[in-house]
Short mmCIF file of C-alpha atoms in Angstrom, two decimals:
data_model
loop_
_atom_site.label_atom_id
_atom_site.label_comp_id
_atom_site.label_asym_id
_atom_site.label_seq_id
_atom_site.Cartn_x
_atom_site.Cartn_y
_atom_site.Cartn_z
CA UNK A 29 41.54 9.24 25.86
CA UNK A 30 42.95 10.15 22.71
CA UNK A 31 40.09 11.94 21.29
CA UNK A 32 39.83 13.65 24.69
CA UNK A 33 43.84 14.69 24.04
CA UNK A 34 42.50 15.82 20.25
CA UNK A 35 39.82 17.51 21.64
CA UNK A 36 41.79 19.74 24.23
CA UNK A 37 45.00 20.17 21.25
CA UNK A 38 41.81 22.13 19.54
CA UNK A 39 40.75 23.82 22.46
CA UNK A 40 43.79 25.27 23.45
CA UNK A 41 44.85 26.62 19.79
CA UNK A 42 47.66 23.70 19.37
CA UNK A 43 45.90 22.70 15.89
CA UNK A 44 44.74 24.50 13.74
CA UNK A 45 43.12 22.53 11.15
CA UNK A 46 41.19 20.58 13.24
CA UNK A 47 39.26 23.34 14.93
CA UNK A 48 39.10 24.88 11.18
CA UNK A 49 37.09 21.54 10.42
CA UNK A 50 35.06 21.50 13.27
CA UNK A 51 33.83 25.03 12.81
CA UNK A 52 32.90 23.88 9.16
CA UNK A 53 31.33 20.84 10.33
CA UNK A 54 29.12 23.40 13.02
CA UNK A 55 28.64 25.93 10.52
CA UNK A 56 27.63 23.68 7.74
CA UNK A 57 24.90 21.74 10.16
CA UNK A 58 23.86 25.28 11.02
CA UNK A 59 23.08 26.34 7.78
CA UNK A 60 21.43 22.78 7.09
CA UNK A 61 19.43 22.96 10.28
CA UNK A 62 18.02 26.54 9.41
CA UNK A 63 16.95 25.32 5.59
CA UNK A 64 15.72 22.21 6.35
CA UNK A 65 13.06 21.54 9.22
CA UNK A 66 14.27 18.91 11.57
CA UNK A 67 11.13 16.08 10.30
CA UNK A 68 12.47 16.39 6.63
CA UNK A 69 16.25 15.86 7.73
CA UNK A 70 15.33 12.58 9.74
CA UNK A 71 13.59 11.63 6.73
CA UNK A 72 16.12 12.29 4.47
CA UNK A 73 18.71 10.74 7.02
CA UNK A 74 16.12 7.14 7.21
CA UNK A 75 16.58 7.18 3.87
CA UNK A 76 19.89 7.27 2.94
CA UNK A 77 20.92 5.14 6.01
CA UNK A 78 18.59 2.42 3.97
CA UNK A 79 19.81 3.58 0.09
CA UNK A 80 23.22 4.91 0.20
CA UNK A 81 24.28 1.47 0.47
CA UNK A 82 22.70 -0.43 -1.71
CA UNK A 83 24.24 2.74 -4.40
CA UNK A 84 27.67 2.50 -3.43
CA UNK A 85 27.22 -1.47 -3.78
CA UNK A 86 26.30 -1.25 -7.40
CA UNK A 87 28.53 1.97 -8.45
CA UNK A 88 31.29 1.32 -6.57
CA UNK A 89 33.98 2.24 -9.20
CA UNK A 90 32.80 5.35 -10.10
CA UNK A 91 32.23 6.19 -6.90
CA UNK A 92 35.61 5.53 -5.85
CA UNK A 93 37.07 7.45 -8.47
CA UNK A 94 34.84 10.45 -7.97
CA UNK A 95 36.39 10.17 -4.19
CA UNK A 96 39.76 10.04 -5.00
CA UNK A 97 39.60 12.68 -7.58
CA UNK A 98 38.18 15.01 -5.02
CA UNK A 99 40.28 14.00 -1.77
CA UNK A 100 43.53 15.01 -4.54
CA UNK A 101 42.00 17.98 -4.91
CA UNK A 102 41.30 18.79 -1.30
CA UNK A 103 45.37 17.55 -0.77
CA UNK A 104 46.11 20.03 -3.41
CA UNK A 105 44.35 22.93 -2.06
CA UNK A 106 45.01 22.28 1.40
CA UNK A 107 48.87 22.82 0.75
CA UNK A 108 48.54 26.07 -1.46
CA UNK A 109 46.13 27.23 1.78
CA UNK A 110 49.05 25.43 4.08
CA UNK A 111 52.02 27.34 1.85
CA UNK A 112 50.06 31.20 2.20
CA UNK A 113 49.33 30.62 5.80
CA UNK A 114 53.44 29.69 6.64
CA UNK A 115 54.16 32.81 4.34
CA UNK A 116 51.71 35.05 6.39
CA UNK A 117 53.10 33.93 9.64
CA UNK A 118 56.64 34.58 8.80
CA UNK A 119 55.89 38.18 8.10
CA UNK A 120 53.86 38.44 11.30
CA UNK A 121 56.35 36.55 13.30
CA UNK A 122 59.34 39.00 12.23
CA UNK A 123 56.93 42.02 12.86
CA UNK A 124 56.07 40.38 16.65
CA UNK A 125 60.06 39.40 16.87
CA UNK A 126 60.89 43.22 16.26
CA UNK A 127 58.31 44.73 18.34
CA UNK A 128 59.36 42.37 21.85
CA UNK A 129 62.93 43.66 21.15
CA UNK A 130 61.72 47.12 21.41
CA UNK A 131 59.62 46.47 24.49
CA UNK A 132 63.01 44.45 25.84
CA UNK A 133 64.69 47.69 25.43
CA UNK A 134 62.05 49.79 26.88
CA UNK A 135 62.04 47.44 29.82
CA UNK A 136 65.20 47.20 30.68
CA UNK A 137 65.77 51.06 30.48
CA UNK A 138 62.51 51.56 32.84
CA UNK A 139 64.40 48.88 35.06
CA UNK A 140 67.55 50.50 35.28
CA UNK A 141 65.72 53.69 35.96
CA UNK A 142 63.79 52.04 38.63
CA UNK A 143 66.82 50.45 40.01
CA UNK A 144 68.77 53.84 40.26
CA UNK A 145 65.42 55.93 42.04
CA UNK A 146 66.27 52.57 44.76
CA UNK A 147 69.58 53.76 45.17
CA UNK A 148 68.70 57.03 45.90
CA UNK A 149 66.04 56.33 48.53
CA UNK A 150 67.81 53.82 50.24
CA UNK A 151 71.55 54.54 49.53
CA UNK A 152 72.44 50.72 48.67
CA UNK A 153 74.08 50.22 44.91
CA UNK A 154 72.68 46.81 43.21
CA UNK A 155 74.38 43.61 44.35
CA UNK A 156 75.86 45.67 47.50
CA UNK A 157 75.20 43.39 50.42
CA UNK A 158 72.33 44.06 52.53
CA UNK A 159 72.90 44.58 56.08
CA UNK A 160 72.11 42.38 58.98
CA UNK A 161 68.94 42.64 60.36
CA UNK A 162 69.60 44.26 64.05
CA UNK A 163 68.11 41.71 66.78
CA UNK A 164 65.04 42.86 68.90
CA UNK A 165 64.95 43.34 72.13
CA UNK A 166 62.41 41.25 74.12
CA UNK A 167 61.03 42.72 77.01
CA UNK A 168 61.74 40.70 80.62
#
């Protein structure tokens, strides 16, 4: 259930950087898939399902290092890309911010003009109360 819940949070725009990695993830197997034919890549896959292992076993530390040297510089890179994208957004969200108070304004005069043409037609000022409804006559 929880990847489900992931899954939709991506779906529906509520984050970000997960949808951001699965496009890479789809775009990077695209461009693998169009360079290399699909007999090779099992191959390749066969054999480092059998190797991979056995290499990690016997170079573990440098491996390890090499990993943790990169993942810090993913961390680092990913908050400089994290810091520009909260910069960008506050200038976009004071831009949206200014333009909804205009169209607040523009609304509201459009509904006062729309409320005053009402008057007009039917002679009843807002909030006056609305007369009674006069009973029908039923036929005997």
């Amino acid at each position: 259930n929880q990847g489900l819940h992931e899954l939709y949070k991506c779906l529906y725009g509520q984050n970000n950087i997960l949808f951001a990695k699965i496009v890479g993830v789809l775009l990077a197997g695209a461009i693998i898939g169009k360079v290399i034919d699909a007999t090779v890549l099992m191959f390749l896959i066969v054999l480092g399902a059998f190797t991979l292992p056995k290499v990690y076993e016997m170079n573990k530390k440098q491996i390890d290092e090499a990993v943790d040297k990169g993942m810090k510089q993913v961390d680092a890179k990913t908050k400089e890309l994290q810091k520009i994208a909260d910069e960008k957004s506050k200038e976009y969200t004071k831009l949206a911010t200014e333009k909804a108070k205009e169209v607040q304004k523009l609304a509201g005069e459009k509904v006062k003009e729309v409320q005053k043409v009402v008057e007009e037609k039917t002679g009843m000022k807002k909030g006056a109360a609305t007369p009674a409804p006069t009973p029908m006559k039923v036929a005997k």
